[in-house]
Structures are given as structure tokens and as C-alpha cells.
Amino acid sequence: MPELTDMNYVREVMNRHGFQTSKALGHNFLINPSVCPKMAELGNAKTGFGILEIGTGIGVLTKELAKRADKVVAVELDEKLFPILDETLAEFDNIKIIHGDALKYDLHTLIQEEFQGMETAVCANLPYYITSPLIMKLLEDRLPVKTITVMVQKEAGQRLCAPVGSRESGAVTVAVAYYGKAVKLFDVSRGSFLPAPNVDSVVMQIERYPENIWNVQDEALFFRMVKIGFSQRRKQLSGVLAGGMGISKADMKEIFNQAEIAPSVRIEALTMPELVRLSNAVSNKINQT
Ligand code: SAH
């Protein structure tokens, strides 16, 4: 079986199946042979583990995951890749590829049904056009996984591990901090892909806290507040939240008072404990009325 990082083979198999890469679907296939084995190893692909992958491409990472883990389940949106995958992954019987949009898929149920009796992890070279919403979803869905190991664009990687309360932070930074800790594993140059994107990439790993460490009373409300706040990150937070959450300015003033936060603050200046206090003060107010 030829290597899936052999450019001549990759071109040949795509031609034979009449497959053309699509920018809109984020097709950048890894052809650097050292990346996928390393990613699989660091990403917990090992005995006793089931791995969820998002976006298979022609299966270069899928294969390295399947060599090491008990089982791999991948969600892939592009049906045109399926006949290619039948060929490239033919030697494995521990891979299941599901046709679907990872942004809309019930990944929690999928993991529970497919990986019974195994520990689980996510490992994926993400389609870059949906990096943030996908990571938000993986975190908000509170997937029962040990680690989330993802390749993202360099800038997105910086955002993931920025300190909450810094200018580089965003809604996704807060989501990561809520759930666990993000660390950078290694850099991947743009020349490692076919076709080459115009930015470099980085492999990040989010390690989940074993239990909930923040005393957030209403998780859904917390995430909603954070998203609304960061949608107008340079404006005064109290005004943004009053408008976005349908709460009167007077009530919002009380909420900020209760949380002991200045109403003029911008969301990007708040630390995690402050965001938690604020969201709990909002829940209290809503429950009162
Ligand atoms: N892991 C492969 C491919 C990465 S390219 C490699 O490293 O070579 C991104 C892949 O994500 C493509 O296969 C693309 O078709 C798929 N994809 C794009 N949007 C998706 C979505 N919403 N849900 C699932 N897969 C998606």
C-alpha cells in the first residue's frame, strides 16, 4: 500500500477518482510524513482508546490513529472522499466513517454509542474555515474525552492558549479555560500540505479538567453571555449585555454591582473568576424576576 504522504500517489488517487480539492471545504491534505504519527501518538491514540476524528481528507491521519487506537470514528462532510477512503483505508477494520457535518452532529451521543468501554479523545486536522465554531462546539457539548488534539492555523492556536483577560483572548479562549488547559504541541509549516495554505499551522492540545472547577450556576447562560460580550469586544460590557440579553439597563447596573465589576469594563479585560461572578449575578437576577 503506497504511503498517503507520497505526493505522486495522492495526486494519482485523486485523479483516478476525478476528485478536486475545494477551498470552500477547507481541503488541505497533510503530506509531511512526520506530522500524523506524532499527532496520533501525542493525541492519545493507543490501546484502550477510541478516537473521534473530524474531517478525514484522504485518510492520512485516520490511518495513523487506526494503527494505534482500538477504534476510530470520523465525521466527514464531503461525500466525494468516500470512494477514495474505501481504497486508502481498506486494510483497517477498526475505522468507521460517518457522512455528516461535524458542526451539526450530536457528537456526545456518537461517542457514547461508538466507544463503549474505552477511554476517548478527539484528534483532528480541522477544516480551518470553521475552527472556532467547531472548537466551541467540542467544548460546549462537554464531550467525555480526555484530550482534544487539533491542528489549527497559528493565529487560532495563539487565541486558544491566550490568558483570559488579555487582548488576544476571545470567546473560544474562555471556553477552553472553562473546560481545561490548552498547550501548544508543535508547529507545522504551510509546505506540509497539499494544496499549501497561505499560513502556518500548529498542533494544540486541550486537556480537560477531570471535573468542573468553576461554580457557574447556568452553563448555557455563561456561554451565551461570553459570546454576546465578545461580539462587541471593544464596547462597554454592561451596554452590550443589556442589549444582547434583553435585560434593562437598571437591572444590568444592579447585576454589575452585585458582581463587583465596573459597568464600563470591556469583556476582554475580565478574568475567569470575574466572568463567572458576572454570569451568576445575571442568573440570580433572571431567577428573581
Ligand atoms: N485530516 C486530513 C484532512 C484535513 S482537510 C488531513 O490532515 O489531510 C479538512 C477536512 O475536513 C476535509 O476532508 C473536509 O472535507 C472536511 N470537512 C470540512 N468541513 C467539514 C464539516 N463541517 N464536518 C466534517 N468534515 C468537514
mmCIF file of C-alpha atoms and ligand atoms in Angstrom:
data_model
loop_
_atom_site.group_PDB
_atom_site.id
_atom_site.type_symbol
_atom_site.label_atom_id
_atom_site.label_comp_id
_atom_site.label_asym_id
_atom_site.label_seq_id
_atom_site.Cartn_x
_atom_site.Cartn_y
_atom_site.Cartn_z
ATOM 1 C CA MET A 1 0.000 0.000 0.000
ATOM 2 C CA PRO A 2 1.535 3.341 -1.007
ATOM 3 C CA GLU A 3 2.051 5.996 1.656
ATOM 4 C CA LEU A 4 -0.666 8.649 1.879
ATOM 5 C CA THR A 5 2.060 11.265 2.217
ATOM 6 C CA ASP A 6 3.522 10.347 -1.178
ATOM 7 C CA MET A 7 2.540 13.296 -3.330
ATOM 8 C CA ASN A 8 2.568 11.298 -6.538
ATOM 9 C CA TYR A 9 0.212 8.718 -5.078
ATOM 10 C CA VAL A 10 -2.076 11.398 -3.596
ATOM 11 C CA ARG A 11 -2.336 13.120 -6.992
ATOM 12 C CA GLU A 12 -2.827 9.793 -8.771
ATOM 13 C CA VAL A 13 -5.609 8.573 -6.482
ATOM 14 C CA MET A 14 -7.401 11.926 -6.657
ATOM 15 C CA ASN A 15 -7.153 11.984 -10.459
ATOM 16 C CA ARG A 16 -8.343 8.419 -10.806
ATOM 17 C CA HIS A 17 -11.445 9.252 -8.741
ATOM 18 C CA GLY A 18 -11.964 12.566 -10.507
ATOM 19 C CA PHE A 19 -11.571 14.352 -7.160
ATOM 20 C CA GLN A 20 -10.697 18.029 -6.958
ATOM 21 C CA THR A 21 -9.793 19.786 -3.731
ATOM 22 C CA SER A 22 -12.172 22.509 -2.602
ATOM 23 C CA LYS A 23 -11.104 25.663 -0.817
ATOM 24 C CA ALA A 24 -14.625 26.141 0.493
ATOM 25 C CA LEU A 25 -14.472 22.805 2.320
ATOM 26 C CA GLY A 26 -11.050 23.571 3.777
ATOM 27 C CA HIS A 27 -9.230 20.851 1.853
ATOM 28 C CA ASN A 28 -5.561 20.961 2.850
ATOM 29 C CA PHE A 29 -4.216 17.445 2.991
ATOM 30 C CA LEU A 30 -1.148 16.643 5.050
ATOM 31 C CA ILE A 31 1.757 15.278 3.048
ATOM 32 C CA ASN A 32 4.553 15.750 5.582
ATOM 33 C CA PRO A 33 5.227 12.165 6.763
ATOM 34 C CA SER A 34 6.384 13.094 10.259
ATOM 35 C CA VAL A 35 3.261 15.034 11.315
ATOM 36 C CA CYS A 36 0.474 12.436 11.574
ATOM 37 C CA PRO A 37 2.366 9.755 13.519
ATOM 38 C CA LYS A 38 3.445 12.406 16.019
ATOM 39 C CA MET A 39 -0.026 13.857 16.288
ATOM 40 C CA ALA A 40 -1.571 10.409 16.787
ATOM 41 C CA GLU A 41 0.917 9.492 19.494
ATOM 42 C CA LEU A 42 0.599 12.740 21.418
ATOM 43 C CA GLY A 43 -3.176 12.666 20.875
ATOM 44 C CA ASN A 44 -3.725 9.510 22.946
ATOM 45 C CA ALA A 45 -4.202 7.111 20.040
ATOM 46 C CA LYS A 46 -3.255 3.962 21.942
ATOM 47 C CA THR A 47 -4.633 0.684 23.259
ATOM 48 C CA GLY A 48 -7.819 1.176 25.267
ATOM 49 C CA PHE A 49 -8.764 4.369 23.419
ATOM 50 C CA GLY A 50 -11.431 5.275 20.903
ATOM 51 C CA ILE A 51 -10.592 8.334 18.815
ATOM 52 C CA LEU A 52 -13.013 10.755 17.213
ATOM 53 C CA GLU A 53 -11.658 12.484 14.119
ATOM 54 C CA ILE A 54 -13.272 15.360 12.247
ATOM 55 C CA GLY A 55 -12.510 15.734 8.556
ATOM 56 C CA THR A 56 -10.588 12.773 7.130
ATOM 57 C CA GLY A 57 -9.361 14.142 3.815
ATOM 58 C CA ILE A 58 -7.950 11.064 2.097
ATOM 59 C CA GLY A 59 -7.303 9.412 5.462
ATOM 60 C CA VAL A 60 -3.680 10.240 6.241
ATOM 61 C CA LEU A 61 -4.282 10.938 9.946
ATOM 62 C CA THR A 62 -7.146 8.412 10.187
ATOM 63 C CA LYS A 63 -4.691 5.680 9.253
ATOM 64 C CA GLU A 64 -2.121 6.641 11.897
ATOM 65 C CA LEU A 65 -4.891 6.801 14.501
ATOM 66 C CA ALA A 66 -6.259 3.384 13.485
ATOM 67 C CA LYS A 67 -2.809 1.798 13.712
ATOM 68 C CA ARG A 68 -2.573 2.770 17.375
ATOM 69 C CA ALA A 69 -6.067 3.072 18.891
ATOM 70 C CA ASP A 70 -8.760 0.430 19.403
ATOM 71 C CA LYS A 71 -11.233 2.235 17.185
ATOM 72 C CA VAL A 72 -11.518 5.398 15.103
ATOM 73 C CA VAL A 73 -14.768 7.123 14.229
ATOM 74 C CA ALA A 74 -14.569 10.052 11.838
ATOM 75 C CA VAL A 75 -17.170 12.575 10.718
ATOM 76 C CA GLU A 76 -16.569 13.771 7.155
ATOM 77 C CA LEU A 77 -18.756 16.178 5.220
ATOM 78 C CA ASP A 78 -17.551 15.598 1.668
ATOM 79 C CA GLU A 79 -19.186 12.515 0.165
ATOM 80 C CA LYS A 80 -16.794 12.615 -2.792
ATOM 81 C CA LEU A 81 -13.981 11.460 -0.498
ATOM 82 C CA PHE A 82 -15.729 8.221 0.433
ATOM 83 C CA PRO A 83 -14.716 6.106 -2.593
ATOM 84 C CA ILE A 84 -11.119 7.250 -2.073
ATOM 85 C CA LEU A 85 -11.249 6.352 1.623
ATOM 86 C CA ASP A 86 -12.599 2.889 0.746
ATOM 87 C CA GLU A 87 -9.347 2.391 -1.108
ATOM 88 C CA THR A 88 -6.843 4.144 1.159
ATOM 89 C CA LEU A 89 -8.140 2.652 4.403
ATOM 90 C CA ALA A 90 -9.070 -0.792 3.034
ATOM 91 C CA GLU A 91 -6.600 -2.633 5.282
ATOM 92 C CA PHE A 92 -8.289 -1.466 8.530
ATOM 93 C CA ASP A 93 -11.344 -2.951 10.204
ATOM 94 C CA ASN A 94 -11.432 -0.576 13.184
ATOM 95 C CA ILE A 95 -12.460 2.588 11.329
ATOM 96 C CA LYS A 96 -15.972 3.930 10.876
ATOM 97 C CA ILE A 97 -16.536 6.997 8.734
ATOM 98 C CA ILE A 98 -19.781 8.860 9.071
ATOM 99 C CA HIS A 99 -21.101 11.245 6.466
ATOM 100 C CA GLY A 100 -22.147 14.438 8.217
ATOM 101 C CA ASP A 101 -21.452 18.000 9.229
ATOM 102 C CA ALA A 102 -19.442 17.954 12.445
ATOM 103 C CA LEU A 103 -20.927 21.312 13.430
ATOM 104 C CA LYS A 104 -24.413 19.830 13.487
ATOM 105 C CA TYR A 105 -23.702 16.296 14.594
ATOM 106 C CA ASP A 106 -24.614 15.002 18.047
ATOM 107 C CA LEU A 107 -21.045 14.113 18.954
ATOM 108 C CA HIS A 108 -21.851 13.362 22.585
ATOM 109 C CA THR A 109 -24.229 10.542 21.671
ATOM 110 C CA LEU A 110 -21.865 9.364 18.953
ATOM 111 C CA ILE A 111 -19.032 8.960 21.464
ATOM 112 C CA GLN A 112 -21.261 7.171 23.957
ATOM 113 C CA GLU A 113 -22.563 4.741 21.361
ATOM 114 C CA GLU A 114 -19.356 4.021 19.486
ATOM 115 C CA PHE A 115 -16.754 3.896 22.213
ATOM 116 C CA GLN A 116 -18.333 1.810 24.952
ATOM 117 C CA GLY A 117 -15.762 0.584 27.448
ATOM 118 C CA MET A 118 -12.976 2.734 26.002
ATOM 119 C CA GLU A 119 -11.363 5.961 27.038
ATOM 120 C CA THR A 120 -11.836 8.584 24.365
ATOM 121 C CA ALA A 121 -10.060 11.510 22.745
ATOM 122 C CA VAL A 122 -10.543 13.847 19.799
ATOM 123 C CA CYS A 123 -7.732 14.123 17.277
ATOM 124 C CA ALA A 124 -8.176 16.102 14.060
ATOM 125 C CA ASN A 125 -6.654 18.347 11.474
ATOM 126 C CA LEU A 126 -9.602 20.732 11.438
ATOM 127 C CA PRO A 127 -11.138 22.396 8.404
ATOM 128 C CA TYR A 128 -9.890 25.935 9.054
ATOM 129 C CA TYR A 129 -12.980 27.796 7.850
ATOM 130 C CA ILE A 130 -14.870 26.556 10.910
ATOM 131 C CA THR A 131 -12.101 26.238 13.522
ATOM 132 C CA SER A 132 -13.636 28.469 16.191
ATOM 133 C CA PRO A 133 -17.246 27.271 15.992
ATOM 134 C CA LEU A 134 -16.054 23.664 15.945
ATOM 135 C CA ILE A 135 -13.847 24.054 18.980
ATOM 136 C CA MET A 136 -16.641 25.949 20.739
ATOM 137 C CA LYS A 137 -18.944 23.038 19.972
ATOM 138 C CA LEU A 138 -16.471 20.403 21.170
ATOM 139 C CA LEU A 139 -16.141 22.299 24.460
ATOM 140 C CA GLU A 140 -19.756 23.322 24.968
ATOM 141 C CA ASP A 141 -21.002 19.799 24.266
ATOM 142 C CA ARG A 142 -18.821 18.716 27.196
ATOM 143 C CA LEU A 143 -17.630 15.656 25.346
ATOM 144 C CA PRO A 144 -16.447 12.928 27.714
ATOM 145 C CA VAL A 145 -12.927 12.979 26.242
ATOM 146 C CA LYS A 146 -9.533 13.039 27.892
ATOM 147 C CA THR A 147 -7.889 15.323 25.362
ATOM 148 C CA ILE A 148 -8.760 17.322 22.270
ATOM 149 C CA THR A 149 -5.774 17.460 19.939
ATOM 150 C CA VAL A 150 -6.273 19.682 16.931
ATOM 151 C CA MET A 151 -4.287 21.227 14.154
ATOM 152 C CA VAL A 152 -5.308 24.836 13.605
ATOM 153 C CA GLN A 153 -3.905 27.955 11.979
ATOM 154 C CA LYS A 154 -1.173 29.608 14.000
ATOM 155 C CA GLU A 155 -3.304 32.604 14.974
ATOM 156 C CA ALA A 156 -6.178 30.408 16.094
ATOM 157 C CA GLY A 157 -3.670 28.464 18.191
ATOM 158 C CA GLN A 158 -2.493 31.643 19.890
ATOM 159 C CA ARG A 159 -6.067 32.548 20.689
ATOM 160 C CA LEU A 160 -6.714 29.136 22.233
ATOM 161 C CA CYS A 161 -3.942 29.451 24.790
ATOM 162 C CA ALA A 162 -4.078 33.227 25.420
ATOM 163 C CA PRO A 163 -4.728 34.222 29.026
ATOM 164 C CA VAL A 164 -8.371 35.104 29.726
ATOM 165 C CA GLY A 165 -8.420 38.851 30.322
ATOM 166 C CA SER A 166 -5.801 39.635 27.667
ATOM 167 C CA ARG A 167 -6.305 41.368 24.331
ATOM 168 C CA GLU A 168 -5.570 38.143 22.454
ATOM 169 C CA SER A 169 -8.431 36.369 24.202
ATOM 170 C CA GLY A 170 -11.794 35.589 22.643
ATOM 171 C CA ALA A 171 -14.945 33.571 23.303
ATOM 172 C CA VAL A 172 -13.028 30.433 22.386
ATOM 173 C CA THR A 173 -10.262 31.294 24.900
ATOM 174 C CA VAL A 174 -12.866 31.488 27.657
ATOM 175 C CA ALA A 175 -14.460 28.224 26.537
ATOM 176 C CA VAL A 176 -11.076 26.500 26.697
ATOM 177 C CA ALA A 177 -10.297 27.941 30.133
ATOM 178 C CA TYR A 178 -13.700 26.852 31.357
ATOM 179 C CA TYR A 179 -13.140 23.282 30.306
ATOM 180 C CA GLY A 180 -9.426 22.723 30.728
ATOM 181 C CA LYS A 181 -5.999 23.858 29.646
ATOM 182 C CA ALA A 182 -4.586 24.380 26.160
ATOM 183 C CA VAL A 183 -0.950 23.811 25.333
ATOM 184 C CA LYS A 184 0.920 24.012 22.069
ATOM 185 C CA LEU A 185 2.443 20.711 20.972
ATOM 186 C CA PHE A 186 4.357 21.590 17.776
ATOM 187 C CA ASP A 187 4.460 23.810 14.700
ATOM 188 C CA VAL A 188 3.583 22.643 11.205
ATOM 189 C CA SER A 189 4.776 24.661 8.228
ATOM 190 C CA ARG A 190 2.444 25.544 5.356
ATOM 191 C CA GLY A 191 4.552 23.411 2.997
ATOM 192 C CA SER A 192 3.370 20.288 4.830
ATOM 193 C CA PHE A 193 0.031 20.404 2.986
ATOM 194 C CA LEU A 194 -1.368 19.796 -0.468
ATOM 195 C CA PRO A 195 -2.503 22.334 -1.528
ATOM 196 C CA ALA A 196 -0.366 24.586 0.696
ATOM 197 C CA PRO A 197 -2.432 27.134 2.652
ATOM 198 C CA ASN A 198 -1.034 30.652 2.988
ATOM 199 C CA VAL A 199 -0.428 30.431 6.730
ATOM 200 C CA ASP A 200 1.488 28.117 9.027
ATOM 201 C CA SER A 201 -0.264 25.783 11.433
ATOM 202 C CA VAL A 202 0.184 24.497 14.926
ATOM 203 C CA VAL A 203 -0.970 21.392 16.792
ATOM 204 C CA MET A 204 -2.700 22.290 20.045
ATOM 205 C CA GLN A 205 -3.914 20.079 22.830
ATOM 206 C CA ILE A 206 -6.720 20.841 25.226
ATOM 207 C CA GLU A 207 -6.658 18.730 28.321
ATOM 208 C CA ARG A 208 -9.945 18.577 30.092
ATOM 209 C CA TYR A 209 -10.193 19.150 33.848
ATOM 210 C CA PRO A 210 -11.390 15.905 35.447
ATOM 211 C CA GLU A 211 -14.265 17.822 36.986
ATOM 212 C CA ASN A 212 -15.965 21.165 36.799
ATOM 213 C CA ILE A 213 -13.796 23.701 38.605
ATOM 214 C CA TRP A 214 -15.859 26.868 38.070
ATOM 215 C CA ASN A 215 -19.018 27.443 40.064
ATOM 216 C CA VAL A 216 -21.153 28.522 37.159
ATOM 217 C CA GLN A 217 -24.839 28.223 38.030
ATOM 218 C CA ASP A 218 -26.106 28.141 34.454
ATOM 219 C CA GLU A 219 -23.621 26.934 31.860
ATOM 220 C CA ALA A 220 -25.736 27.773 28.825
ATOM 221 C CA LEU A 221 -26.212 31.309 30.094
ATOM 222 C CA PHE A 222 -22.485 31.650 30.793
ATOM 223 C CA PHE A 223 -21.578 30.709 27.214
ATOM 224 C CA ARG A 224 -24.316 32.932 25.788
ATOM 225 C CA MET A 225 -23.071 35.875 27.817
ATOM 226 C CA VAL A 226 -19.480 35.303 26.722
ATOM 227 C CA LYS A 227 -20.432 35.080 23.047
ATOM 228 C CA ILE A 228 -22.549 38.225 23.196
ATOM 229 C CA GLY A 229 -19.805 40.062 25.096
ATOM 230 C CA PHE A 230 -17.088 39.175 22.601
ATOM 231 C CA SER A 231 -19.294 40.007 19.612
ATOM 232 C CA GLN A 232 -18.639 43.662 20.530
ATOM 233 C CA ARG A 233 -15.473 43.257 22.496
ATOM 234 C CA ARG A 234 -14.329 46.885 22.343
ATOM 235 C CA LYS A 235 -17.559 48.321 23.760
ATOM 236 C CA GLN A 236 -18.613 48.753 27.372
ATOM 237 C CA LEU A 237 -19.779 45.349 28.502
ATOM 238 C CA SER A 238 -22.843 46.421 30.507
ATOM 239 C CA GLY A 239 -24.391 48.075 27.451
ATOM 240 C CA VAL A 240 -23.549 45.176 25.160
ATOM 241 C CA LEU A 241 -25.079 42.649 27.560
ATOM 242 C CA ALA A 242 -28.187 44.727 28.269
ATOM 243 C CA GLY A 243 -28.944 44.886 24.534
ATOM 244 C CA GLY A 244 -27.850 41.355 23.681
ATOM 245 C CA MET A 245 -29.543 39.587 26.582
ATOM 246 C CA GLY A 246 -32.712 41.680 26.734
ATOM 247 C CA ILE A 247 -32.099 42.955 30.273
ATOM 248 C CA SER A 248 -32.939 46.548 31.260
ATOM 249 C CA LYS A 249 -30.092 48.983 31.887
ATOM 250 C CA ALA A 250 -31.220 49.430 35.511
ATOM 251 C CA ASP A 251 -31.176 45.685 36.143
ATOM 252 C CA MET A 252 -27.799 45.428 34.432
ATOM 253 C CA LYS A 253 -26.422 48.070 36.769
ATOM 254 C CA GLU A 254 -27.512 46.007 39.759
ATOM 255 C CA ILE A 255 -26.015 42.890 38.234
ATOM 256 C CA PHE A 256 -22.618 44.569 37.809
ATOM 257 C CA ASN A 257 -22.870 45.916 41.353
ATOM 258 C CA GLN A 258 -23.607 42.518 42.757
ATOM 259 C CA ALA A 259 -20.679 41.024 40.841
ATOM 260 C CA GLU A 260 -18.448 43.923 41.947
ATOM 261 C CA ILE A 261 -17.424 44.752 38.398
ATOM 262 C CA ALA A 262 -17.253 48.237 36.879
ATOM 263 C CA PRO A 263 -20.025 48.585 34.238
ATOM 264 C CA SER A 264 -17.649 50.428 31.912
ATOM 265 C CA VAL A 265 -15.300 47.462 31.587
ATOM 266 C CA ARG A 266 -14.718 45.664 28.268
ATOM 267 C CA ILE A 267 -15.151 41.909 28.260
ATOM 268 C CA GLU A 268 -11.592 41.290 27.099
ATOM 269 C CA ALA A 269 -10.321 42.745 30.408
ATOM 270 C CA LEU A 270 -12.234 40.333 32.645
ATOM 271 C CA THR A 271 -10.609 37.320 34.252
ATOM 272 C CA MET A 272 -12.251 33.934 34.527
ATOM 273 C CA PRO A 273 -13.453 34.396 38.157
ATOM 274 C CA GLU A 274 -14.929 37.773 37.176
ATOM 275 C CA LEU A 275 -16.779 36.290 34.219
ATOM 276 C CA VAL A 276 -18.129 33.544 36.459
ATOM 277 C CA ARG A 277 -19.304 36.097 39.057
ATOM 278 C CA LEU A 278 -20.972 38.160 36.381
ATOM 279 C CA SER A 279 -22.788 35.228 34.827
ATOM 280 C CA ASN A 280 -24.004 34.060 38.242
ATOM 281 C CA ALA A 281 -25.243 37.568 39.017
ATOM 282 C CA VAL A 282 -27.176 37.516 35.727
ATOM 283 C CA SER A 283 -28.704 34.118 36.610
ATOM 284 C CA ASN A 284 -29.701 35.390 40.046
ATOM 285 C CA LYS A 285 -31.379 38.428 38.553
ATOM 286 C CA ILE A 286 -33.240 36.394 35.949
ATOM 287 C CA ASN A 287 -34.424 33.903 38.565
ATOM 288 C CA GLN A 288 -35.659 36.744 40.781
ATOM 289 C CA THR A 289 -37.934 38.190 38.124
HETATM 290 N N1 SAH B 1 -7.290 15.239 8.146
HETATM 291 C C1 SAH B 1 -6.993 15.390 6.732
HETATM 292 C C2 SAH B 1 -7.860 16.464 6.040
HETATM 293 C C3 SAH B 1 -7.880 17.828 6.575
HETATM 294 S S1 SAH B 1 -8.712 18.918 5.495
HETATM 295 C C4 SAH B 1 -5.517 15.653 6.536
HETATM 296 O O1 SAH B 1 -4.867 16.006 7.512
HETATM 297 O O2 SAH B 1 -5.017 15.515 5.442
HETATM 298 C C5 SAH B 1 -10.262 19.133 6.291
HETATM 299 C C6 SAH B 1 -11.252 18.003 6.092
HETATM 300 O O3 SAH B 1 -12.463 18.370 6.779
HETATM 301 C C7 SAH B 1 -11.673 17.743 4.661
HETATM 302 O O4 SAH B 1 -11.699 16.360 4.448
HETATM 303 C C8 SAH B 1 -13.078 18.330 4.554
HETATM 304 O O5 SAH B 1 -13.886 17.708 3.575
HETATM 305 C C9 SAH B 1 -13.594 18.082 5.957
HETATM 306 N N2 SAH B 1 -14.686 18.971 6.395
HETATM 307 C C10 SAH B 1 -14.919 20.248 6.023
HETATM 308 N N3 SAH B 1 -15.991 20.748 6.667
HETATM 309 C C11 SAH B 1 -16.462 19.751 7.475
HETATM 310 C C12 SAH B 1 -17.567 19.650 8.385
HETATM 311 N N4 SAH B 1 -18.381 20.667 8.585
HETATM 312 N N5 SAH B 1 -17.749 18.472 9.041
HETATM 313 C C13 SAH B 1 -16.907 17.422 8.836
HETATM 314 N N6 SAH B 1 -15.848 17.475 7.992
HETATM 315 C C14 SAH B 1 -15.632 18.612 7.309
#
